[in-house]
Each structure stands twice: as structure tokens, then as C-alpha cells.
Coordinates of C-alpha atoms in Angstrom, one line a residue:
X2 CA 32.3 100.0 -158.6
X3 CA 35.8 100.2 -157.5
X4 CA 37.6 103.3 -158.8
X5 CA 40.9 104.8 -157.7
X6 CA 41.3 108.1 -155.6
X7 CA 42.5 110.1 -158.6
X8 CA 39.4 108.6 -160.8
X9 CA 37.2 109.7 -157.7
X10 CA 38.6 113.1 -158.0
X11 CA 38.0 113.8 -161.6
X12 CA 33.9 112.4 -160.7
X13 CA 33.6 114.9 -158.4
X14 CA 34.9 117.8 -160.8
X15 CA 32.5 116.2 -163.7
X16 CA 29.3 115.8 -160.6
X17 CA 30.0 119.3 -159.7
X18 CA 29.9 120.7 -163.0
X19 CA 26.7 118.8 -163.9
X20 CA 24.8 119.8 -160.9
X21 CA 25.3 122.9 -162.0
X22 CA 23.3 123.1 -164.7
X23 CA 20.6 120.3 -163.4
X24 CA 17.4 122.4 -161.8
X25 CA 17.3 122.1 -158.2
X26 CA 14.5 119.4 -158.0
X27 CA 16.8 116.9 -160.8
X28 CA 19.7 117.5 -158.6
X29 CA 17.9 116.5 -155.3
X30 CA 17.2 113.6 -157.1
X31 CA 20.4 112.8 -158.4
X32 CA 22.1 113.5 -154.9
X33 CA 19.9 110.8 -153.4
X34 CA 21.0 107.8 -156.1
X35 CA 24.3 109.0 -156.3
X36 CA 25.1 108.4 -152.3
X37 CA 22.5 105.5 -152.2
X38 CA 24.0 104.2 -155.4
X39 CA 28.1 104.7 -154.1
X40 CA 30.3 102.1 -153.9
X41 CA 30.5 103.3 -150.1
X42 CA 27.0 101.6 -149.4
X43 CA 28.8 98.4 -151.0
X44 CA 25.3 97.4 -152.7
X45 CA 23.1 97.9 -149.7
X46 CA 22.3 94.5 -148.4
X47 CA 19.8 93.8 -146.2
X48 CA 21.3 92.9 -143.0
X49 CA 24.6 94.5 -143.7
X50 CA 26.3 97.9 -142.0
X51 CA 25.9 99.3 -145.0
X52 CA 22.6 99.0 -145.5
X53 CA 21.9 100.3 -141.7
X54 CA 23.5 103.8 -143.2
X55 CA 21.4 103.9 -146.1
X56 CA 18.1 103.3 -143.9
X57 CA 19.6 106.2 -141.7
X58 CA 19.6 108.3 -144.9
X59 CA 16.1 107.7 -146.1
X60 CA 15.0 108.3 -142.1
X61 CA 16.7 112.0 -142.0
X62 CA 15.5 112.6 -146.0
X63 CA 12.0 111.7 -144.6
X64 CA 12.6 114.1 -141.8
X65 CA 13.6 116.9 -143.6
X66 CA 10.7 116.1 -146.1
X67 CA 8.1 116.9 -143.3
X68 CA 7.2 113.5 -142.6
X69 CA 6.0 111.7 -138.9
X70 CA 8.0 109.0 -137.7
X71 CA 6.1 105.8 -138.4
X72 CA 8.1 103.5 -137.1
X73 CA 8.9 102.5 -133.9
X74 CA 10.0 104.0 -130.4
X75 CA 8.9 107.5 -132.2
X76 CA 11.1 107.2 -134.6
X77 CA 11.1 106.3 -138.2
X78 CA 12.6 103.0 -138.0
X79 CA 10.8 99.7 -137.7
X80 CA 13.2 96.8 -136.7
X81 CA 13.3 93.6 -139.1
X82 CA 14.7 90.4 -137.0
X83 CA 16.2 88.4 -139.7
X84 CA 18.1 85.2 -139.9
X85 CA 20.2 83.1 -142.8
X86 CA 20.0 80.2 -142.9
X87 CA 21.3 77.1 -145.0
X88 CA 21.4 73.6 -145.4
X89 CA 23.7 72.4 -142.7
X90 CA 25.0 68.9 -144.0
X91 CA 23.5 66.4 -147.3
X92 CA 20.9 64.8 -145.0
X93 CA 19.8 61.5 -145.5
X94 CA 17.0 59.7 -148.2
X95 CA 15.7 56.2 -147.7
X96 CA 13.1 55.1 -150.3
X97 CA 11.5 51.7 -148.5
X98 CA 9.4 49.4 -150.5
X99 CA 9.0 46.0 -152.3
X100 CA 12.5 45.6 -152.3
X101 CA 13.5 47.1 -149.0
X102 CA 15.4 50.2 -147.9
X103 CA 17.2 51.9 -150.7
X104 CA 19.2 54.9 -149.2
X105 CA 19.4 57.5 -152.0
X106 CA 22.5 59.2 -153.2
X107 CA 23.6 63.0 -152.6
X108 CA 23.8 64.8 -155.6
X109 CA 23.0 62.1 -157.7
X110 CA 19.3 61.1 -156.7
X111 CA 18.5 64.0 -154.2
X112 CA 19.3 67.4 -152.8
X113 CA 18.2 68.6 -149.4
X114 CA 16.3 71.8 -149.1
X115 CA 17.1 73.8 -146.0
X116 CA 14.2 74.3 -143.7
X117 CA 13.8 77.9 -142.0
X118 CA 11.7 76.7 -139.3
X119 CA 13.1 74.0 -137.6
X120 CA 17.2 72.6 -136.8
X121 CA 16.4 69.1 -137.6
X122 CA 12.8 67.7 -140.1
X123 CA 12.7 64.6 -140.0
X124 CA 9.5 62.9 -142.2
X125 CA 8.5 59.6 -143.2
X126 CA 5.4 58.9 -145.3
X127 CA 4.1 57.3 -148.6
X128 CA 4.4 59.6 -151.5
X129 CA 1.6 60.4 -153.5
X130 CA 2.4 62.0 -157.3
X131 CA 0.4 65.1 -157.7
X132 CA 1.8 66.5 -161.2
X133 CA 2.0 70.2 -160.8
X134 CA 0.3 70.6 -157.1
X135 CA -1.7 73.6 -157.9
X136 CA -5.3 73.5 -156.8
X137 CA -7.4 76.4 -158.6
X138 CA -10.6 75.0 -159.9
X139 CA -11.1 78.5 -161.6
X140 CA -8.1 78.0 -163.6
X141 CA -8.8 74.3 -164.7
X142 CA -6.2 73.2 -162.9
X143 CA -7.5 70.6 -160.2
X144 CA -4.1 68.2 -158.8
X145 CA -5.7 66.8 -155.9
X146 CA -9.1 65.8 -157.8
X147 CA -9.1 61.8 -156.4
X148 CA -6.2 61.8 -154.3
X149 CA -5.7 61.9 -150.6
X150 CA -2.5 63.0 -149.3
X151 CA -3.6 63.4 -145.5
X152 CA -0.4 62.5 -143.7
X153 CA 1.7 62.1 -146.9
X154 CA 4.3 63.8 -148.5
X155 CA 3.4 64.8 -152.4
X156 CA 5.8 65.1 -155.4
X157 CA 5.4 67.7 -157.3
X158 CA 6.7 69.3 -160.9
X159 CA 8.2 72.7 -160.4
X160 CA 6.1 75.6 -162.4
X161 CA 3.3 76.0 -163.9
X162 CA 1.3 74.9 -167.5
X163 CA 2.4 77.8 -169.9
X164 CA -1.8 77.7 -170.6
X165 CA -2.1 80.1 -167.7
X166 CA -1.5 83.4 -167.5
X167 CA 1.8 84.7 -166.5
X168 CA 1.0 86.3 -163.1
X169 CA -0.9 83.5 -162.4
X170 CA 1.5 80.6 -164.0
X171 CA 3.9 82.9 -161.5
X172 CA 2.0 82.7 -158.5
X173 CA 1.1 79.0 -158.6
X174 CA 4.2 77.9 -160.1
X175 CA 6.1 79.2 -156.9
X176 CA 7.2 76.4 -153.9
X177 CA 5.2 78.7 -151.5
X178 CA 2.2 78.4 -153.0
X179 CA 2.5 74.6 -154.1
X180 CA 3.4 74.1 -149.8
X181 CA 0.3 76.0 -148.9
X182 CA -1.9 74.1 -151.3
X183 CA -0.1 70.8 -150.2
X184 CA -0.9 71.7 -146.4
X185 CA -4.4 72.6 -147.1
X186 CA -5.2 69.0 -148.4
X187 CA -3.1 67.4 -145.0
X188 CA 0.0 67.1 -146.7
X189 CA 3.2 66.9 -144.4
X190 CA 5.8 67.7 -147.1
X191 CA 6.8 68.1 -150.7
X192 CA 9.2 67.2 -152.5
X193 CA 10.0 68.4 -156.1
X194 CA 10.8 66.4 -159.2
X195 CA 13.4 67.3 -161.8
X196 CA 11.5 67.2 -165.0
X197 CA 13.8 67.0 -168.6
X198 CA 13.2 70.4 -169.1
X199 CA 14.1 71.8 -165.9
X200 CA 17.5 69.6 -166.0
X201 CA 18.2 71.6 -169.8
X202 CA 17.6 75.0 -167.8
X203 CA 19.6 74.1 -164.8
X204 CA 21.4 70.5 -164.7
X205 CA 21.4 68.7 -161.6
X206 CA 24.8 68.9 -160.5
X207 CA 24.3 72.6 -160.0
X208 CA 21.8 72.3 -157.8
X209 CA 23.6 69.9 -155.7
X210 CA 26.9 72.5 -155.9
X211 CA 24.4 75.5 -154.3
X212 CA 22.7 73.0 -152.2
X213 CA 24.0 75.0 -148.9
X214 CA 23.9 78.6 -150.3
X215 CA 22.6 80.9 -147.6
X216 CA 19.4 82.3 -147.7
X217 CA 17.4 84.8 -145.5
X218 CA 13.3 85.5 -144.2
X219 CA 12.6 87.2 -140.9
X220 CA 13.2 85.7 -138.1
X221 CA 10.4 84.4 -134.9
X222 CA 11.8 85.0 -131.3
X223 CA 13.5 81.6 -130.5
X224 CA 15.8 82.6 -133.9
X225 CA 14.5 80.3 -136.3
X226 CA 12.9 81.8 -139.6
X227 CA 9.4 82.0 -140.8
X228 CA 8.3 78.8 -142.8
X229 CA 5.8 77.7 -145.4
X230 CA 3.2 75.6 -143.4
X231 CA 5.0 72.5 -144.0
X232 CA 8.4 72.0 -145.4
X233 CA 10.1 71.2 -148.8
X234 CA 12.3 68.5 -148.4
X235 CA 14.0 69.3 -151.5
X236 CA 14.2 67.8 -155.3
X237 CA 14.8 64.6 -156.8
X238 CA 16.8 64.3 -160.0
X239 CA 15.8 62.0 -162.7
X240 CA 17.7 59.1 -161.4
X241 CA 15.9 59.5 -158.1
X242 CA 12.7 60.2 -159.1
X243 CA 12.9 57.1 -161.7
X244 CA 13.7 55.2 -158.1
X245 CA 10.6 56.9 -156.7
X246 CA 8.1 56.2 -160.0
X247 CA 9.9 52.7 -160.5
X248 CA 8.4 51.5 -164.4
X249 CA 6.1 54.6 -164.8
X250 CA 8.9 57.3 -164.6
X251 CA 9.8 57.3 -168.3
X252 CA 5.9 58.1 -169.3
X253 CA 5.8 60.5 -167.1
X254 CA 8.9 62.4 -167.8
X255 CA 7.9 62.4 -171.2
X256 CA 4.5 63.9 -170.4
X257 CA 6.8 66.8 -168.1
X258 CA 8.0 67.4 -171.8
X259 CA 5.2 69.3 -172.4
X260 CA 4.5 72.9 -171.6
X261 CA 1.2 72.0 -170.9
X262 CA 1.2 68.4 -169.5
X263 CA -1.8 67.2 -167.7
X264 CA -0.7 64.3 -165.2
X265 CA -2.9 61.7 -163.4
X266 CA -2.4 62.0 -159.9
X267 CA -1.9 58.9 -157.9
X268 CA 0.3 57.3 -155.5
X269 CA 3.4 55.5 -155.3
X270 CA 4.3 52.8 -153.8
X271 CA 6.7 53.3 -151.0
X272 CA 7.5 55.3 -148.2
X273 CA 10.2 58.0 -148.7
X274 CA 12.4 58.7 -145.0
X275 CA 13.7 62.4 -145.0
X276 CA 15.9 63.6 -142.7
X277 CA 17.7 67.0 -143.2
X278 CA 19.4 69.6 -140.8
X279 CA 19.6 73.4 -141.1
X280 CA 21.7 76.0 -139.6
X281 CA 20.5 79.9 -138.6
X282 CA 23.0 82.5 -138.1
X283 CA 21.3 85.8 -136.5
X284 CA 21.1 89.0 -138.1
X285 CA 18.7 92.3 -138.1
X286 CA 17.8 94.9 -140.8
X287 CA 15.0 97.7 -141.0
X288 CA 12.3 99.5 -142.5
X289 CA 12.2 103.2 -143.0
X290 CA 9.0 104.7 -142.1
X291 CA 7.2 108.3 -142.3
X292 CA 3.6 109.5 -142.3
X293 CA 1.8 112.4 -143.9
X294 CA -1.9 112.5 -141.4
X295 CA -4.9 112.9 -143.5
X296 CA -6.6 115.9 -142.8
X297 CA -10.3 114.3 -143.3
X298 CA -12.2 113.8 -140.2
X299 CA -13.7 110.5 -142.0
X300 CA -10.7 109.2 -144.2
X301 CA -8.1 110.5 -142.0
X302 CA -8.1 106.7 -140.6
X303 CA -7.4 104.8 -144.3
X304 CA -4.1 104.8 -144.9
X305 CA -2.6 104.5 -148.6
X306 CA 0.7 103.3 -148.6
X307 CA 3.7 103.9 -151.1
X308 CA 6.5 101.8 -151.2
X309 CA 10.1 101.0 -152.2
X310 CA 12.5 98.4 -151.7
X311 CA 15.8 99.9 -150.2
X312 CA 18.1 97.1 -150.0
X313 CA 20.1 95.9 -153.3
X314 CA 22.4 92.5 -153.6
X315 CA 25.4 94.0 -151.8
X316 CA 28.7 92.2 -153.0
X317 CA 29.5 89.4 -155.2
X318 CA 31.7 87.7 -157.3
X319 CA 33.4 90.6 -160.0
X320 CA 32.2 90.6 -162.8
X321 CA 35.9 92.6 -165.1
X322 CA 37.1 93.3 -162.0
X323 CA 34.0 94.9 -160.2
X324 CA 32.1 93.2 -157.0
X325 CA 29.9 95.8 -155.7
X326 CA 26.4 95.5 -157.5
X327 CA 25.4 99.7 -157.0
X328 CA 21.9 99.0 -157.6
X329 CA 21.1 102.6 -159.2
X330 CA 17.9 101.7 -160.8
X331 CA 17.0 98.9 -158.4
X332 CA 16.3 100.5 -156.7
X333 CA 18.2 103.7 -155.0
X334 CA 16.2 105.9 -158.0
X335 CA 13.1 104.4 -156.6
X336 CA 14.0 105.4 -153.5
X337 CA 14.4 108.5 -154.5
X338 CA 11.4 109.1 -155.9
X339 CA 9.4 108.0 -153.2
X340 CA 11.9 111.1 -151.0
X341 CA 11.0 113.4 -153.9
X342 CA 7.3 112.4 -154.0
X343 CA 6.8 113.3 -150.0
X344 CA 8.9 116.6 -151.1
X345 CA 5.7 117.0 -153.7
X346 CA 3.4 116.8 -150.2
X347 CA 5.0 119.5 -148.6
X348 CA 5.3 122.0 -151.1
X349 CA 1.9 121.7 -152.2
X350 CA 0.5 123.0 -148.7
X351 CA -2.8 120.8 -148.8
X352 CA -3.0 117.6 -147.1
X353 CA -4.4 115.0 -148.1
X354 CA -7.5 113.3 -146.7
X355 CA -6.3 110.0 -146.3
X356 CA -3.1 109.0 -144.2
X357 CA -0.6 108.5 -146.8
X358 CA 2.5 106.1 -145.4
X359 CA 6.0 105.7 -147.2
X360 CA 7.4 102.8 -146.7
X361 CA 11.2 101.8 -147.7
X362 CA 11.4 98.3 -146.9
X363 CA 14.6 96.4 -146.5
X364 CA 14.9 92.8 -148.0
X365 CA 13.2 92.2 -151.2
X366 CA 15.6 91.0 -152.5
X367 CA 15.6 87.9 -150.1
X368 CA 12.1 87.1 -151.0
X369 CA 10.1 90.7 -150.3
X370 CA 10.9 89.6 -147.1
X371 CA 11.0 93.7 -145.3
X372 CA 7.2 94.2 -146.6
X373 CA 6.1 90.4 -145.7
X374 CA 7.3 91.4 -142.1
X375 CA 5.7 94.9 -142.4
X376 CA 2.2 93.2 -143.1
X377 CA 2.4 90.5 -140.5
X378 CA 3.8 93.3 -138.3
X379 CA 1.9 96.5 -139.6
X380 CA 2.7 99.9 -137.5
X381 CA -0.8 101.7 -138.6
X382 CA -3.9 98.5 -138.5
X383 CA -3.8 96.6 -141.1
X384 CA -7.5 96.7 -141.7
X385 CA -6.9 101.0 -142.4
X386 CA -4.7 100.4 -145.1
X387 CA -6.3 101.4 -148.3
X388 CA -4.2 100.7 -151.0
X389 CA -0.2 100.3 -151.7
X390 CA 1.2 102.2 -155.0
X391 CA 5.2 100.5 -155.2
X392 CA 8.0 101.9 -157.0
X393 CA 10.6 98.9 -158.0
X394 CA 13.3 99.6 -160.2
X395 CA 12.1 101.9 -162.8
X396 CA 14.0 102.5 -166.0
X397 CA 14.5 106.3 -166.0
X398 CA 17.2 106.1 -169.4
X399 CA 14.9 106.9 -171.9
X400 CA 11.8 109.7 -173.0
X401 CA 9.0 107.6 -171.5
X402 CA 5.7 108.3 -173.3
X403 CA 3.4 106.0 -171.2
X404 CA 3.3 103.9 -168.1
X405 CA 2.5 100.4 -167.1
X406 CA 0.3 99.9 -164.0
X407 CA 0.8 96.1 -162.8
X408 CA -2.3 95.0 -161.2
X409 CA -4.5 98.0 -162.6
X410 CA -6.6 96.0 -164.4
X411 CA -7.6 93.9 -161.2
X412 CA -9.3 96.7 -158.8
X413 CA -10.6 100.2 -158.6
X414 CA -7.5 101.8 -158.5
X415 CA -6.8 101.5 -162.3
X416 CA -9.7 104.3 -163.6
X417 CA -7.6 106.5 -160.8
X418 CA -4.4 105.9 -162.3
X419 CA -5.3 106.2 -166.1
X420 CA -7.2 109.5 -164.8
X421 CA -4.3 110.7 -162.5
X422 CA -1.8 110.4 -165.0
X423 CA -3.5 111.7 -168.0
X424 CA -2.8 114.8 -166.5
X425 CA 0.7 115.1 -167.2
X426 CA 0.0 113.7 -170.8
X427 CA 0.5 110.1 -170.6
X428 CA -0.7 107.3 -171.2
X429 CA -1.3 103.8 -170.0
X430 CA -0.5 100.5 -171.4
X431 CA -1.0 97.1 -171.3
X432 CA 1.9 95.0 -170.0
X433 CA 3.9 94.8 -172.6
X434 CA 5.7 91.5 -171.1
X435 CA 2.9 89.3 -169.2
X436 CA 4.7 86.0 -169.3
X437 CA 7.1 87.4 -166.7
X438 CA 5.2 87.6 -164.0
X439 CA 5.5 91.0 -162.8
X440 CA 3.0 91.8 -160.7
X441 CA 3.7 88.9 -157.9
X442 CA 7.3 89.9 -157.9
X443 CA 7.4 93.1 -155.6
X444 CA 6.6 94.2 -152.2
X445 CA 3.3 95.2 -153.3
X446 CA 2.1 91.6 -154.2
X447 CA 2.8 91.1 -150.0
X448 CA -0.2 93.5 -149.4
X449 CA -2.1 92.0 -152.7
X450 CA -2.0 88.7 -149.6
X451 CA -3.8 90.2 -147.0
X452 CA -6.0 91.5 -149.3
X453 CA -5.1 95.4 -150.4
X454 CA -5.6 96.8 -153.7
X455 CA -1.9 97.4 -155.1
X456 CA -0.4 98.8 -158.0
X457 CA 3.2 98.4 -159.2
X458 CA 4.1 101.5 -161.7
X459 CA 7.2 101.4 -164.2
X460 CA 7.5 103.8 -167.5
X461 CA 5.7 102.2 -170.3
X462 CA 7.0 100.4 -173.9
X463 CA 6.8 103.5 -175.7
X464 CA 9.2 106.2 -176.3
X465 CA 12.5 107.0 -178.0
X466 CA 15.3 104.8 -176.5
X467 CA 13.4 102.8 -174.7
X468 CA 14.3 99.2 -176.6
X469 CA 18.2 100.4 -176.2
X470 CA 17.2 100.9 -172.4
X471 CA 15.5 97.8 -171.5
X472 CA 18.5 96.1 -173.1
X473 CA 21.5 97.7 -171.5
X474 CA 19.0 97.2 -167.8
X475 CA 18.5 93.5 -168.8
X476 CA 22.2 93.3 -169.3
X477 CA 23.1 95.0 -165.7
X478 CA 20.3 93.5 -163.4
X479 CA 22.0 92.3 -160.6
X480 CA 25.1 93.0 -161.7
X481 CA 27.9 96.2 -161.1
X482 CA 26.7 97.8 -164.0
X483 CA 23.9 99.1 -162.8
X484 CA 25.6 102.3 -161.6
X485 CA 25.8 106.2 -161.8
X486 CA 28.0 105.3 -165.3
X487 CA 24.4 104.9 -167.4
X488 CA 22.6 107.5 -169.0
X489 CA 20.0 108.4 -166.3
X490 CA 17.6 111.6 -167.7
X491 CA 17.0 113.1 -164.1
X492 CA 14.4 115.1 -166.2
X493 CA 12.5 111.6 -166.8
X494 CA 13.0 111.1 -162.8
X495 CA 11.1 113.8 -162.4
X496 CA 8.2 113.4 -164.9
X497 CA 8.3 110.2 -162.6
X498 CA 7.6 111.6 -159.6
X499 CA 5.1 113.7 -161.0
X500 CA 3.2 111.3 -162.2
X501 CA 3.6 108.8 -159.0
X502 CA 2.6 112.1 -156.9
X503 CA -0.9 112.2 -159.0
X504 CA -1.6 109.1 -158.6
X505 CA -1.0 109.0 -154.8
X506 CA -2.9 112.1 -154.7
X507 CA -5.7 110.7 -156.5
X508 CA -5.9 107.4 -154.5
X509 CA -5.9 109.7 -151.2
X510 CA -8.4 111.9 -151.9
X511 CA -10.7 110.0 -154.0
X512 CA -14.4 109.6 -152.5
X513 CA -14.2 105.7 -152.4
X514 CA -12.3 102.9 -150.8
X515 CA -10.1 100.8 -153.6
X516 CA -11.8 97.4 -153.8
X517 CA -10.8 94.5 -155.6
X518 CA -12.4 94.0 -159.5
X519 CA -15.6 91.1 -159.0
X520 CA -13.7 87.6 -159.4
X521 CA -10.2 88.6 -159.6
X522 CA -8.5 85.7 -158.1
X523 CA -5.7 87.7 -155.9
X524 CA -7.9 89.8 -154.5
X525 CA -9.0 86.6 -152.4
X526 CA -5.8 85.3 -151.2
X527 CA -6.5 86.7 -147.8
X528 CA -9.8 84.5 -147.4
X529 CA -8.4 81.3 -148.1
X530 CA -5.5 78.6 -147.9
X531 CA -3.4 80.3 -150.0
X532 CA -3.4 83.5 -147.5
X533 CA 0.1 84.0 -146.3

């Protein structure tokens, strides 16, 4: 947020005169969010200058904490080669069948999706209808039952049925996991279908007008990006798709009118020709990485790590004359916690037995794309790490009374959190807000993929102010708002910590190895097609 020298000069007179009568361990914590949270670190984006400041911050707050560089070079950074990319032009759609070549029209029948793996894709193949594309027997929902789409490219609905549950309608609703079911069946593409309800949430033409906005993953050596296994070629409207379907499109945009439609897959007549063009401009970023070395001669190797996204949204349109999007609770207090929680460590004088990692990872909000490269690119083995405990934008406004533990109910690790944090007095709760999805929605659902027990804490649903909370945060997510101007209770901050220091503790020098609850679905993602 933007404010003029004077204004600057009476913040410092106010900060001063609060710091003085914060404790020492609510000040620390303050201090951190108010430089990672100042308009100087212009919202922290991952691959920005700024951001490269902040990640030297954490690096010398780890430092001084008593941590080990775990990064690389001996030092506590790990490098993150990333790349933008975009659609480069509006491509071309030819839809060939009974009646010959029918080139289809730019933001009227079709938008291109940019491909992070490749300059040019260029695909031609019949089309085979495959209503949702999710393939999870266990969940009833079986797409590709009578179909084969060896060598084709399948049209799918975006989402999920609302009759699943919301992490899962999350994770199988997602293009990434419809593109790795797709390519498990010998798919070559998809394409997605704009359904009547999707066009009253987001009408076409605004697709079409953000059809080039820039995006960003990590980048492979010869600069393009990482990919899905095969590529999205992008959506057709209802005009296109009606093209597509030919007489059956109005049944089966009526069936899309239902929250839980069940489609008959088939296919279409036809051969769709896709070509579309992408462009890649370089750019690089980090992760911020210490150790704590377990002091058992046995566990000393497992490594539990606890994580934080570092990087916020940066700058973006104003919103009443304000373009820097601070990002004080998502997620500079997070990161502050995680500081304050090695600070826990060191003062307590004990070690613990297993190898405890902190992680600040740049680019979540890309796509978690900082921790996906961490995983694929781990700086400990990835077969020694235990367990991941994340910290992602936790409401610290209110008297939390409770916490929720996303993912607790799916491994070992919940008994050790309901146990750890008893301790200070609270309790924990059920998700008070499951059709959102949480739990595949932070860096810790990239470990939940190659298998690893994760937990994803926030302060729970009960506790005065909390609905007044949630609703100013719900206002300012993503946007300038979320500054240093909202009512943070450091004292909250610190309860926090406390309670995310037990609970490390706890995982670390518990007797066991976390496994994964008999027949939870993500804790087989790693043994399978839908392993990223």
C-alpha cells in the first residue's frame, strides 16, 4: 500500500510505540510480517527482485535461528528455474467431417490454451466425448468404461459431480488430473467443453479476452516449462462444441445442467486439427532452506519437513488507488511462524530425533510450483522424508479456540496432532468448509503426490471474532488489503507457533513412521497414473 513520506513517518512513531509494550517474542514476530509485508517487497512475486530480498531475509532469519544451510552450494538457497509463458497468437481449429473442413472461429467457437512444453503442438485426431474424464472406480466415477481413446483427443466437462467430496471433487475436477487420466488411457489431448453453467460463472468472451495472460511452472534446461503428460488444447464454447456434438449437443448440455450429470461416453464423428503456438520468457526464483540434524542414531535419517509459501501476487491493477497486494496473512505471518518455530528449537536446547527441514518455498501462488520443484528436486532423499506439517495463510485476527488439521483424518499424523495440541488447551475440529477443497490447494498436497503424510494447519471455526475475521480475509484475499492495517493479535501468532512447534515436536520424536490411513485414496497417488 502506497502511503506518503509524512504518513510513513507517523507509522513509525505509532510501530515504535507499540513494540514497546509487545513482549519480545510478539515483536519478533511482528518485525518479520511487517518488512515481509512492506510495500518495499512490492507483494513478493515469485521471480521478481523483490522477492529475491525477501528469500535473503528468511535465509539470514534462519541463520540467526541456528539452522544448517539446506540448500545448495552450502548455503540456504535452492535455485528455482522458472519460465512464463503464454499463448503466443489465436492458433488455428479445423473440425473435418461429413461436410468437410470447417475452420472454427477465435473467440467465438474456441480459445487456445498455451502449452508449457513445447513452441508449436500441433494435433489431429477424432474426438471421443468422455463427460467429466475422471477415472476413479472407488468413487463411482468410471469415464472411460467402453471407450477407447488410444491416439485421440477426448472432450471433457470442466469439474467434478458435486456427489463427491470436496477434496476429492477438487482433485479430479482439476485439468492436471483429467490430462494424467487422459494419458493413461492413450489419449494425445483434451480439450474442454463450456457447459451452461460454466458460461453463467464465467462467459465466454472473458475467456477469450485472458486467452494470452501469462502464466509460470519451473522450467527444464532447454527453457521450456514442465507439462502435463499431454497437452490441453483449450475450450470450446457452446457454439463450437454444438459444431463438435452436431444434433446431440442440446441433450447433452442439458444433462451438463446438472450438478451431478452422468454422461455416456462415446465418440464423435470427426476429426478436430489443433494447432497452437506458445511463447516462454526466462526467469528464476528460490527456495529458502535450513535444517535442524536429528540427534537419534536411528531417526536421525527421516526427515519431517515444515513448510511455507513465501511468495505473494506482487502488483496488480489498484484496487482505490492501491496496487501492491502486501500479502500479510498469505503468507509473510506464516512465514513468520515457521522463523519463530525454529526459534522454539533453539531455545529449548534438545534436539530432536528426527531431521526437521524448513522449507519457504517460492511460487505457490503460480500453481505450488516452488514445492512441486522441491519434490522433483529434493535436497535431503526423498524417500527420508517423513512427513510435511504447512503453514498457509493463517488467520491470526481473532481468539482462536481450536484448530483445523487438513488431511489429519487421512494418516497417522492426526492422533499426534490432536495429542500435541491438547497441550496448550485446544482443540481440533472438523473442516468447517469441505466443499472448498482445501487440502489439495497448498504446497503440502505436492508431497501428499509422491506419497508423504501431510498436514495443512489453520486456527479452527471457534472463538470470538472469528466470523468478523474470516469475512474481512475473504474480502482482502488477493487483494491490497491484506496488510499491516488489520487487526493482527501477535498474542494469537504466538499461541500459533506454539502449537505448530508441538506438533512438529511430536511428529519428530514420535516412535513411528507417519503412514497413510488403509484405503485413503491420496495416499496412493505416487503408485499410479495420477503420480505427478
Amino acid at each position: 500500500m502506497y502511503r506518503p513520506l509524512g504518513a510513513l513517518a507517523a507509522l513509525a512513531v505509532a510501530t515504535a510505540a507499540v513494540a514497546q509494550s509487545l513482549p519480545a517474542d510478539q515483536a519478533a514476530m511482528k518485525a518479520h510480517v511487517m518488512f515481509l509485508a512492506s510495500d518495499a517487497m512490492k507483494g513478493r512475486e515469485a521471480g521478481s527482485p523483490e522477492f529475491d530480498i525477501a528469500a535473503q531475509y528468511v535465509a539470514a532469519q534462519f541463520f540467526a535461528a541456528g539452522l544448517q544451510p539446506g540448500g545448495e552450494a552450502g548455503g540456504y538457497l535452492q535455485r528455482v528455474p522458472l519460465v512464463r509463458y503464454k499463448a503466443a497468437d489465436r492458433g488455428e481449429f479445423v473440425l473435418t467431417d461429413g461436410a468437410g473442413a470447417r475452420p472454427l472461429v477465435f473467440g467465438t467457437d474456441y480459445v487456445p490454451a498455451a502449452n508449457p512444453g513445447v513452441a508449436e503442438t500441433r494435433v489431429s485426431a477424432p474426438v471421443v466425448f468422455v463427460g467429466y474424464g475422471i477415472d476413479a472406480a472407488q468413487y463411482g466415477q468410471t469415464d472411460y468404461a467402453g471407450v477407447d481413446v488410444r491416439g485421440k483427443i477426448v472432450a471433457v466437462f470442466g469439474g467434478a459431480p458435486a456427489r463427491l467430496g470436496g477434496e476429492e471433487r477438487a482433485f479430479f475436477g482439476s485439468p492436471g488430473t483429467k490430462a494424467r487420466a487422459a494419458a493413461a488411457h492413450g489419449a494425445i489431448a483434451t480439450i474442454t467443453l463450456e457447459s451452461p453453467a460454466t458460461a453463467k460463472a464465467r462467459p465466454f468472451a472473458r475467456i477469450a479476452d485472458s486467452f494470452a495472460r501469462e502464466r509460470m511452472t519451473w522450467a527444464k534446461p532447454d527453457g521450456t516449462g514442465t507439462a502435463d503428460p499431454i497437452p490441453s488444447l483449450g475450450t470450446l464454447s457452446q457454439a463450437g462444441a454444438a459444431k463438435l456434438f452436431g444434433a446431440a449437443w442440446p441433450k447433452v448440455a442439458k444433462l451438463a445442467g446438472s450438478a451431478n450429470a452422468k454422461f455416456t461416453s462415446r465418440a464423435l464423428a470427426g476429426t478436430l486439427t489443433a494447432t497452437t503456438h506458445t511463447g516462454f520468457t526466462a526467469a528464476a526464483s528460490s527456495n529458502v532452506i535450513g535444517l535442524i540434524p536429528g540427534s537419534d542414531p536411528v531417526l536421525a535419517g527421516q526427515v519431517v519437513v515444515l513448510s511455507a509459501h513465501l511468495d505473494h501476487i506482487g502488483v496488480t491493477a489498484p484496487v482505490k488507488g492501491d496496487a501492491i497486494n502486501n500479502g500479510a496473512l498469505d503468507n509473510a505471518i506464516g512465514i513468520a511462524s515457521l522463523i519463530e518455530e525454529a526459534k522454539r528449537f533453539a531455545a529449548s536446547g534438545q534436539r530432536p530425533k528426527r531431521t526437521i527441514l524448513f522449507l519457504a518455498v517460492t511460487g505457490e501462488e503460480k500453481g505450488l510450483v516452488g514445492s512441486d520443484y522441491f519434490t522433483n528436486h529434493p535436497t535431503v532423499p526423498l524417500a527420508d522424508i517423513v512427513a510435511d506439517v504447512n503453514l498457509d495463510m493463517p488467520i491470526l485476527t481473532y481468539r482462536f479456540e481450536d484448530m483445523v488439521v487438513f488431511g489429519a483424518e487421512r494418516s497417522s499424523l492426526g492422533p499426534v496432532v490432536r495429542e500435541a495440541i491438547a497441550t496448550l488447551g485446544v482443540s481440533l475440529s472438523p473442516d468447517p468448509t469441505p466443499e472448498e477443497g482445501i487440502f489439495v490447494r497448498s504446497d503440502h498436497f505436492r508431497f501428499v503426490q509422491k506419497g508423504i503424510p501431510s498436514v495443512f494447519l489453520w486456527p479452527g471455526p471457534k472463538g470470538p471474532g472469528r466470523a468478523a475475521s474470516v469475512a474481512f480475509m475473504t474480502r482482502c484475499y488477493h487483494r491490497p488489503c491484506d496488510d499491516l492495517t488489520q487487526p493482527i493479535l501477535w498474542d494469537q501468532g504466538i499461541r500459533f507457533v506454539d502449537a505448530n512447534y508441538r506438533i512438529a515436536r511430536a511428529i519428530a520424536d514420535g516412535p513411528a513412521r507417519p503412514t497413510w490411513n488403509a484405503g485413503d485414496y491420496f495416499g496412493t497417488l505416487y503408485n499410479g497414473p495420477m503420480a505427478r
